[in-house]
XYZ file of N, CA and C in Angstrom:
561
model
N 25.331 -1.809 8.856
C 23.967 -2.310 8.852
C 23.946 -3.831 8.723
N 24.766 -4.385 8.536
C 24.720 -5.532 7.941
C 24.952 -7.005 9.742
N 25.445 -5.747 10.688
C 24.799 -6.479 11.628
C 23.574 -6.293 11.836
N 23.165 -5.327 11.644
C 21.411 -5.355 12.480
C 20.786 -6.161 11.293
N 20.809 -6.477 10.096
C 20.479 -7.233 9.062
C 20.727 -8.742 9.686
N 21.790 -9.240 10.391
C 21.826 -10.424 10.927
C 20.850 -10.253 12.163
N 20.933 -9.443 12.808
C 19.889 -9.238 13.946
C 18.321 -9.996 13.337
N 17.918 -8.784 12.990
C 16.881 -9.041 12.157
C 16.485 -10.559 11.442
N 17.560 -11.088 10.516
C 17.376 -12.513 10.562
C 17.504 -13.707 11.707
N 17.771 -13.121 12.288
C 18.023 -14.381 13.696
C 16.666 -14.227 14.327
N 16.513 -12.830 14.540
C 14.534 -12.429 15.476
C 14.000 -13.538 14.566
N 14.037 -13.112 13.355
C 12.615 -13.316 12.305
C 12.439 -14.968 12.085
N 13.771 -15.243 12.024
C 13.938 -16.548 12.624
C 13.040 -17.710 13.697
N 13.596 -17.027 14.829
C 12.485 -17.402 16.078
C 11.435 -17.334 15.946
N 11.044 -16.037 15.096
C 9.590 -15.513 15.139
C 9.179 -16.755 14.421
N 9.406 -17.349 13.350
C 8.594 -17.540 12.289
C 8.802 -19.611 12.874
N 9.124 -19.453 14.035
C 8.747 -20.764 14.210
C 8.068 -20.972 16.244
N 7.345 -19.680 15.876
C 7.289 -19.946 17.536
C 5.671 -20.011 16.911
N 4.710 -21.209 17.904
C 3.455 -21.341 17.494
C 2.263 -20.040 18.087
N 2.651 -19.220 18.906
C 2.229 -18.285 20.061
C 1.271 -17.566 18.847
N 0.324 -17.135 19.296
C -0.772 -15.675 18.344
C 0.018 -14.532 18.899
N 0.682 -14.176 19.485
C 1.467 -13.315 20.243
C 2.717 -13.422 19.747
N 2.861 -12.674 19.484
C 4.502 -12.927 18.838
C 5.429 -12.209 20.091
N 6.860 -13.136 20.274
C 7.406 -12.889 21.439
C 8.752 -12.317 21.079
N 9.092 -11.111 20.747
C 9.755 -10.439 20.549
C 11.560 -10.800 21.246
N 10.921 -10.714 22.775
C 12.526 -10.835 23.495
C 12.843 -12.327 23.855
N 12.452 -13.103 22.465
C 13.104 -14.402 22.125
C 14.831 -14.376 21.714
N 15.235 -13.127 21.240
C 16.555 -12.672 21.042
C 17.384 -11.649 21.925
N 18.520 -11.402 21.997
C 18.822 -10.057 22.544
C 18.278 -8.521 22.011
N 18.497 -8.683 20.549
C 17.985 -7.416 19.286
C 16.134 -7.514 19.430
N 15.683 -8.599 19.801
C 14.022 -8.174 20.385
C 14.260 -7.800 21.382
N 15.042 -8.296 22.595
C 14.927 -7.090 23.896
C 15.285 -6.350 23.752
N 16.520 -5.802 22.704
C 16.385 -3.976 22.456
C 15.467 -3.191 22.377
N 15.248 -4.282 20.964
C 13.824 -3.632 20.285
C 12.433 -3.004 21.262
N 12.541 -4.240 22.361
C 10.895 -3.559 23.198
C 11.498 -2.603 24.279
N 12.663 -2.589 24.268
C 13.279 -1.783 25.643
C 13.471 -0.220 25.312
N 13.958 -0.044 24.166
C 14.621 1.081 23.555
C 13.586 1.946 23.474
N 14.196 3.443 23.553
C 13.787 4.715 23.002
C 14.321 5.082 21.995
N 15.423 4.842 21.686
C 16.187 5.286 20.482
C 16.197 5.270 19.732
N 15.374 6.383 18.885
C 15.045 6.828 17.496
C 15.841 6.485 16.299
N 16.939 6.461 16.658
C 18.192 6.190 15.435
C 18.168 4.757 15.952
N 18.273 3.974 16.572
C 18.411 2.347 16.442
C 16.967 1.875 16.248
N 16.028 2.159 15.953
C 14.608 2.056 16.154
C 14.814 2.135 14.252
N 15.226 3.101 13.680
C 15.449 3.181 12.657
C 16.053 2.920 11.797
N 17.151 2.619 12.096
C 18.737 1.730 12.010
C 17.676 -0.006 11.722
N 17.242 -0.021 12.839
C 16.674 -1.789 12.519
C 15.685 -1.553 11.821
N 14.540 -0.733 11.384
C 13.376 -0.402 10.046
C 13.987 -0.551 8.876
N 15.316 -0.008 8.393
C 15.668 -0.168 7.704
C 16.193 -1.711 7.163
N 16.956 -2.536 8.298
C 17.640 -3.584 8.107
C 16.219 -4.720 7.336
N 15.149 -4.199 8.601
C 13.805 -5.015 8.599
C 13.843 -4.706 6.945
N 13.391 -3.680 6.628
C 13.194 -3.433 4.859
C 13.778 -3.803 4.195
N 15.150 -4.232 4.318
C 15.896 -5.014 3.330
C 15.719 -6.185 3.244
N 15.542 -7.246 4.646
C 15.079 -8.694 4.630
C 13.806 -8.612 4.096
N 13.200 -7.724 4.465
C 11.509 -7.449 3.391
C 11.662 -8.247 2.149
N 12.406 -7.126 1.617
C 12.545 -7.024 0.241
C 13.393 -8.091 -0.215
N 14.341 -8.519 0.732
C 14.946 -9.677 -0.227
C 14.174 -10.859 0.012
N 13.430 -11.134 1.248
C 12.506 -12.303 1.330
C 11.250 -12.350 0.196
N 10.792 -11.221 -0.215
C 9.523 -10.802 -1.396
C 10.254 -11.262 -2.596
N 11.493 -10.526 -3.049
C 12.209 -11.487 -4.189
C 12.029 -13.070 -4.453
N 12.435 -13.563 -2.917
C 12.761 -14.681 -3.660
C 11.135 -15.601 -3.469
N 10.469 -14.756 -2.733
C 8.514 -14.824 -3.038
C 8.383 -15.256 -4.636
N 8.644 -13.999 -4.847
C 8.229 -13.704 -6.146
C 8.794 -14.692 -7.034
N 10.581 -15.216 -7.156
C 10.876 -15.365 -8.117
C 10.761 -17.366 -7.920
N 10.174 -17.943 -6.631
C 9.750 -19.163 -6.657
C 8.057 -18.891 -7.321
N 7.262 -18.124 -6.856
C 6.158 -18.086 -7.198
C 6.263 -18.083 -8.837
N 7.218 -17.685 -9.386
C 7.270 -17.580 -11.278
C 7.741 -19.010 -11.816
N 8.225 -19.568 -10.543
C 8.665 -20.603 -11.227
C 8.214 -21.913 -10.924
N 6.981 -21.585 -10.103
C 6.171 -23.102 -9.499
C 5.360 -22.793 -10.660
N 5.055 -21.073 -10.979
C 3.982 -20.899 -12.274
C 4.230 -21.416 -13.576
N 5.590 -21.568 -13.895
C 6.049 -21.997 -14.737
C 6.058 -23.188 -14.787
N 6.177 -24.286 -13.814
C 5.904 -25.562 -13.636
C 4.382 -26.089 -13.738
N 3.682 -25.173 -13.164
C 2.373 -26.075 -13.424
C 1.889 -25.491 -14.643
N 2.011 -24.639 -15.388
C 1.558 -24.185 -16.517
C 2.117 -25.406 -17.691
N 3.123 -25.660 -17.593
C 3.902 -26.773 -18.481
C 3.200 -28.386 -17.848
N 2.864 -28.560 -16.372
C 2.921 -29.855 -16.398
C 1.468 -30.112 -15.428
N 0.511 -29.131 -15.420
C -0.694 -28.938 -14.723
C -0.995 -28.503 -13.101
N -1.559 -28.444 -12.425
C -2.058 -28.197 -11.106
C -1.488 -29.289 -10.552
N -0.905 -28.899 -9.237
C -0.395 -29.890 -8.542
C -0.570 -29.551 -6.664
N -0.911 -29.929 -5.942
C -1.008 -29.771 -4.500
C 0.632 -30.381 -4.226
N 0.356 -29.507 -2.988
C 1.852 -29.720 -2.228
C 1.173 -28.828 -1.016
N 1.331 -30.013 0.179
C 0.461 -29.794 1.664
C -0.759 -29.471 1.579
N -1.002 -28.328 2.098
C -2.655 -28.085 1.907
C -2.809 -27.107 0.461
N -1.777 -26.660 -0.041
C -2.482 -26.000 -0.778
C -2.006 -26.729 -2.524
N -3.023 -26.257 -3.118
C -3.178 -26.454 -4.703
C -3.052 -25.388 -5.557
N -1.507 -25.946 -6.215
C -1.114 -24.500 -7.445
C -1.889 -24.733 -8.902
N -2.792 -24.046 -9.157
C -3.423 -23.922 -10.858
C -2.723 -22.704 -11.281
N -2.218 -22.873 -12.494
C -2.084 -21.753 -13.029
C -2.907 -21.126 -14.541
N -3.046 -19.538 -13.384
C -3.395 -18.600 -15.088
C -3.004 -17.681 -14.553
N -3.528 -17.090 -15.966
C -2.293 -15.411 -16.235
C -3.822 -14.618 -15.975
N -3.091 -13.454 -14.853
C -3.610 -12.688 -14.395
C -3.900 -11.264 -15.487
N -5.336 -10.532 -15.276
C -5.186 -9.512 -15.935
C -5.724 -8.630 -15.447
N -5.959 -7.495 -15.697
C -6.791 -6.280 -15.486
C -7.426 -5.404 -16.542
N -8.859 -4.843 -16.283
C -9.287 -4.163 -17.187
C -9.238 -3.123 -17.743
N -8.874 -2.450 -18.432
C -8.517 -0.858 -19.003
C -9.476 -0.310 -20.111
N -9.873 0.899 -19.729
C -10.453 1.575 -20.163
C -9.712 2.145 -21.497
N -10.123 1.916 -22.872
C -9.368 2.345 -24.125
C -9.453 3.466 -24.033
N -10.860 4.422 -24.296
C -10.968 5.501 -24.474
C -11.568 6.273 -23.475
N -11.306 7.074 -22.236
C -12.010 7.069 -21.226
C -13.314 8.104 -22.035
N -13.231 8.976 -22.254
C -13.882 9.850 -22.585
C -15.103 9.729 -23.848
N -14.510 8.746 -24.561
C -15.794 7.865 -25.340
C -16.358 7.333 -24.552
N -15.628 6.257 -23.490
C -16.613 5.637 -22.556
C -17.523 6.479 -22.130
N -17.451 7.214 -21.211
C -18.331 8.170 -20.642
C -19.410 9.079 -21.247
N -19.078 9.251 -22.835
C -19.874 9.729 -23.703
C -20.830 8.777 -24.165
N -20.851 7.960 -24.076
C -21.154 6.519 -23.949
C -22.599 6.308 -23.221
N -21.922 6.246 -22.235
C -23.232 6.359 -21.217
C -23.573 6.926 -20.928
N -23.341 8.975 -21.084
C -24.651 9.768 -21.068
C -25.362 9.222 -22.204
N -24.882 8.791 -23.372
C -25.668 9.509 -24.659
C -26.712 8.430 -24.335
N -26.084 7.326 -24.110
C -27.419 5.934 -23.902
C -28.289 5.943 -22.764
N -28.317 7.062 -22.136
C -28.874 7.035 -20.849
C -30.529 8.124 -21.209
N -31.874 7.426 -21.281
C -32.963 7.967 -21.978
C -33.262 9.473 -20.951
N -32.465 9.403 -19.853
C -33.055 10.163 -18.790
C -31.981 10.390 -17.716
N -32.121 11.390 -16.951
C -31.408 11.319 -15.462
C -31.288 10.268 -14.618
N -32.578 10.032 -14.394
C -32.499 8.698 -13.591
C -31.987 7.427 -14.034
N -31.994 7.126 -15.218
C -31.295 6.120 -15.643
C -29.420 6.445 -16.099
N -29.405 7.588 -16.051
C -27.780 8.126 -16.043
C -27.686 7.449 -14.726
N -28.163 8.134 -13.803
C -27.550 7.887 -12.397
C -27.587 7.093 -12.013
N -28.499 5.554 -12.464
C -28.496 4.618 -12.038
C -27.344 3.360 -12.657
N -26.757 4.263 -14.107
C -25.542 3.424 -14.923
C -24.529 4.177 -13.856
N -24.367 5.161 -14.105
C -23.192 5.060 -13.098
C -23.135 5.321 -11.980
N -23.927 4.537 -11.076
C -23.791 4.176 -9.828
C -23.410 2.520 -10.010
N -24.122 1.960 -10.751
C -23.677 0.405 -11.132
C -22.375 0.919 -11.951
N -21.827 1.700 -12.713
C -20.419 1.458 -12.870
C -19.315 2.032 -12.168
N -19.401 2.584 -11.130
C -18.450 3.032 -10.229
C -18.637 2.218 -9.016
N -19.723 1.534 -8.433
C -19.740 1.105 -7.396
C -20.142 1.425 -6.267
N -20.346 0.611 -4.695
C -20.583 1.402 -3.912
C -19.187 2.029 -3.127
N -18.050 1.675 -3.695
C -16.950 1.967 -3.058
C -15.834 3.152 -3.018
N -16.722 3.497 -4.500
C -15.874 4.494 -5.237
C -15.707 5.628 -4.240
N -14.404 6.463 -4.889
C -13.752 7.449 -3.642
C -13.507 8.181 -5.389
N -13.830 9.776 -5.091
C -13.342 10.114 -6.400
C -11.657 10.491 -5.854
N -11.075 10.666 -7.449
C -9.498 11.539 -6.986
C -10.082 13.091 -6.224
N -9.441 13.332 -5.319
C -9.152 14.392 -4.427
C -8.988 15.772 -5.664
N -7.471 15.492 -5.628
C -7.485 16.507 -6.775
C -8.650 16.438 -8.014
N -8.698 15.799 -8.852
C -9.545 16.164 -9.724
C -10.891 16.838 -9.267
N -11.770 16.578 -7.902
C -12.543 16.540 -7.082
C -12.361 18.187 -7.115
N -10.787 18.954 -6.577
C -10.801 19.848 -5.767
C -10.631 20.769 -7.777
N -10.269 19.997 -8.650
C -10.376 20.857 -10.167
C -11.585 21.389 -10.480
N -12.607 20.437 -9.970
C -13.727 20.525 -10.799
C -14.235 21.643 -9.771
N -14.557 21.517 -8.711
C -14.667 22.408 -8.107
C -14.577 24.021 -8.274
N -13.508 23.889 -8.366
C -12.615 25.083 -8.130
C -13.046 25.795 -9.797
N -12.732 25.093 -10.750
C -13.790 25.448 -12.269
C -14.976 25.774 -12.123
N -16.018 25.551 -11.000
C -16.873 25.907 -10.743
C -16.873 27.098 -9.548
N -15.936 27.845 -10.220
C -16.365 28.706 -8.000
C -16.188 28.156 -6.900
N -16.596 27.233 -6.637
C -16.653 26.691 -5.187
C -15.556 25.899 -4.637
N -15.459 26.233 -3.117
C -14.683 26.511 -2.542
C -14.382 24.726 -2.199
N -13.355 24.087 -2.980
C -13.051 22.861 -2.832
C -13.182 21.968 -1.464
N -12.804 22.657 -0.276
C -13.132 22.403 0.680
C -14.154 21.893 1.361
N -15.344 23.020 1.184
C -16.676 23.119 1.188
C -17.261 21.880 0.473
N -16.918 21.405 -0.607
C -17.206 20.151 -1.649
C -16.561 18.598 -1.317
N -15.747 18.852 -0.776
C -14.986 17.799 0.163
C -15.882 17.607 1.346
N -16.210 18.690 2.169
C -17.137 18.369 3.425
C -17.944 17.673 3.040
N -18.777 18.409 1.644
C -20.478 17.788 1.605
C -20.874 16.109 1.251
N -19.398 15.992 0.576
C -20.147 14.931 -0.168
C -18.922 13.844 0.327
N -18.159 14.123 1.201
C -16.904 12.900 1.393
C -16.706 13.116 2.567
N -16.635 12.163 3.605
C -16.023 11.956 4.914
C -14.538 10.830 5.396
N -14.309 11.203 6.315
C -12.990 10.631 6.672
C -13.041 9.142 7.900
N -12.969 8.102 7.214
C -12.644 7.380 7.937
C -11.584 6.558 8.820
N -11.701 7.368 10.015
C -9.859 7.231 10.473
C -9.521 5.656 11.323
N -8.572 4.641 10.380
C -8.301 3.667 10.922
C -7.519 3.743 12.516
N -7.918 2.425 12.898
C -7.428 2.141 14.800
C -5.909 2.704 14.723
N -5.448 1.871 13.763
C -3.702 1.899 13.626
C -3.479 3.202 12.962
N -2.233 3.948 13.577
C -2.007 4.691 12.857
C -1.149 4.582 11.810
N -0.608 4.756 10.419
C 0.415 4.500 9.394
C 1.131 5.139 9.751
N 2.606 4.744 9.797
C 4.036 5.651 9.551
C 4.084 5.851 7.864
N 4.310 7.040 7.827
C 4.507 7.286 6.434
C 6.442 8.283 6.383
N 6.454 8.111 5.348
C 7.952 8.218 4.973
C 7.612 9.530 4.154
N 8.774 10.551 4.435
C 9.011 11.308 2.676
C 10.556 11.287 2.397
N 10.566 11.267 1.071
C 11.888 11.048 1.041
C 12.539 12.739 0.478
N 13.462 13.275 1.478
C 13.791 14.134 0.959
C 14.638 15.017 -0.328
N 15.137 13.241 -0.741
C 16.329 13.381 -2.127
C 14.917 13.842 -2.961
N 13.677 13.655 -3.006
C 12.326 14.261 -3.843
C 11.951 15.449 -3.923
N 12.018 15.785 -5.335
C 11.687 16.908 -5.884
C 10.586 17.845 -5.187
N 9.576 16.663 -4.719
C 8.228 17.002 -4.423
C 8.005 16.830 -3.079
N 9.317 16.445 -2.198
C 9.734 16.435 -1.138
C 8.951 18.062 -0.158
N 8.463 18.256 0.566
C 8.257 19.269 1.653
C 9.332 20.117 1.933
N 9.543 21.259 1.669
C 10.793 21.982 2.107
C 10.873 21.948 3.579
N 10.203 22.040 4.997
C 10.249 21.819 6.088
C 11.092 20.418 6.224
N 10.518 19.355 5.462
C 11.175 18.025 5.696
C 12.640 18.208 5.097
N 12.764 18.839 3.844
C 14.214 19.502 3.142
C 15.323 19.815 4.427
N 14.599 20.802 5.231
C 15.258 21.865 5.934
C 15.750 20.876 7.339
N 15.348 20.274 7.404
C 15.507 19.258 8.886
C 16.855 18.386 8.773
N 17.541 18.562 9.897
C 19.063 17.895 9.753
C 18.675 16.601 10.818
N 19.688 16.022 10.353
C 20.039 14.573 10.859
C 19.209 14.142 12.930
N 18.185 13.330 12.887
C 17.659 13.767 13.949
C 17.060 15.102 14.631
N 16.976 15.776 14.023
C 15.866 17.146 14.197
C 14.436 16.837 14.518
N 13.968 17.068 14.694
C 12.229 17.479 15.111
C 11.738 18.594 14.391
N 10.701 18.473 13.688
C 9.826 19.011 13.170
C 8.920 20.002 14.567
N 8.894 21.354 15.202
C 8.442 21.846 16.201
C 7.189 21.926 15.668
């Protein structure tokens, strides 16, 4: 792998200095594979290589980004080209007690309509409930999870489609995906 890993850095290379909105792939020999090929195993062979320069390019993302943070935190905000580093420490909010919370705002709520109007302002207009919990509550109630999924949730299917991965060394792995040898097809 560790040639297609040089592959991969030589493309990404070109890529990342060609000015085009189009990115021009068969700037290398390993991009004219790349757009020429059918081959599932070299198609995959280079996903992988790609994922490792990923990941080692995000490292060293990450571990300059800790340390410009560390610089301007000690010696203030500083620009360099167009952009300006300030630093602060990032956080997120957590719920202590979920279930007090929520007891919370029925008990303070004088009425229905004002229940429903706290938590619609505290969930948002974006909110997606969990699936499962969705298909628990349900299903605690009789009804046919499915049926409860139709009524009240729809599917919005993006242009692109995602490649998604399973990994079969996983417990929770698909036995069909288990059962599939080296280049197999799923019929």
């Amino acid at each position: 792998m560790n040639n297609k890993i040089e592959d991969v850095l030589d493309l990404t290379r070109e890529i990342s200095i060609q000015d085009n909105e189009e990115i021009d792939f068969s700037i290398t020999p390993f991009g004219e594979k790349l757009l020429s090929t059918e081959d599932i195993e070299f198609l995959w062979v280079a996903r992988n290589a790609s994922s490792s320069v990923k990941s080692a390019s995000s490292n060293i993302k990450t571990f300059n980004d800790e340390k410009i943070a560390n610089n301007v935190n000690e010696n203030g905000s500083v620009r360099l080209g167009d952009e300006v580093f300030v630093y602060s420490k990032s956080y997120n909010w957590k719920v202590q007690e979920l279930r007090n919370f929520i007891k919370w705002v029925i008990e303070k709520s004088s009425d229905n309509e004002e229940l429903l109007n706290s938590l619609l302002a505290i969930i948002g207009p974006t909110f997606v409930p969990k699936l499962k919990g969705l298909d628990a509550v349900s299903a605690s109630r009789n009804l046919n999870p499915e049926v409860i999924r139709d009524t009240f949730l729809f599917k919005e299917w993006k242009d692109k489609a995602d490649l998604k991965t399973i990994n079969t060394n996983n417990k929770s792995a698909p036995k069909w995906a288990k059962d599939l040898g080296h280049k197999e097809r799923k019929k």
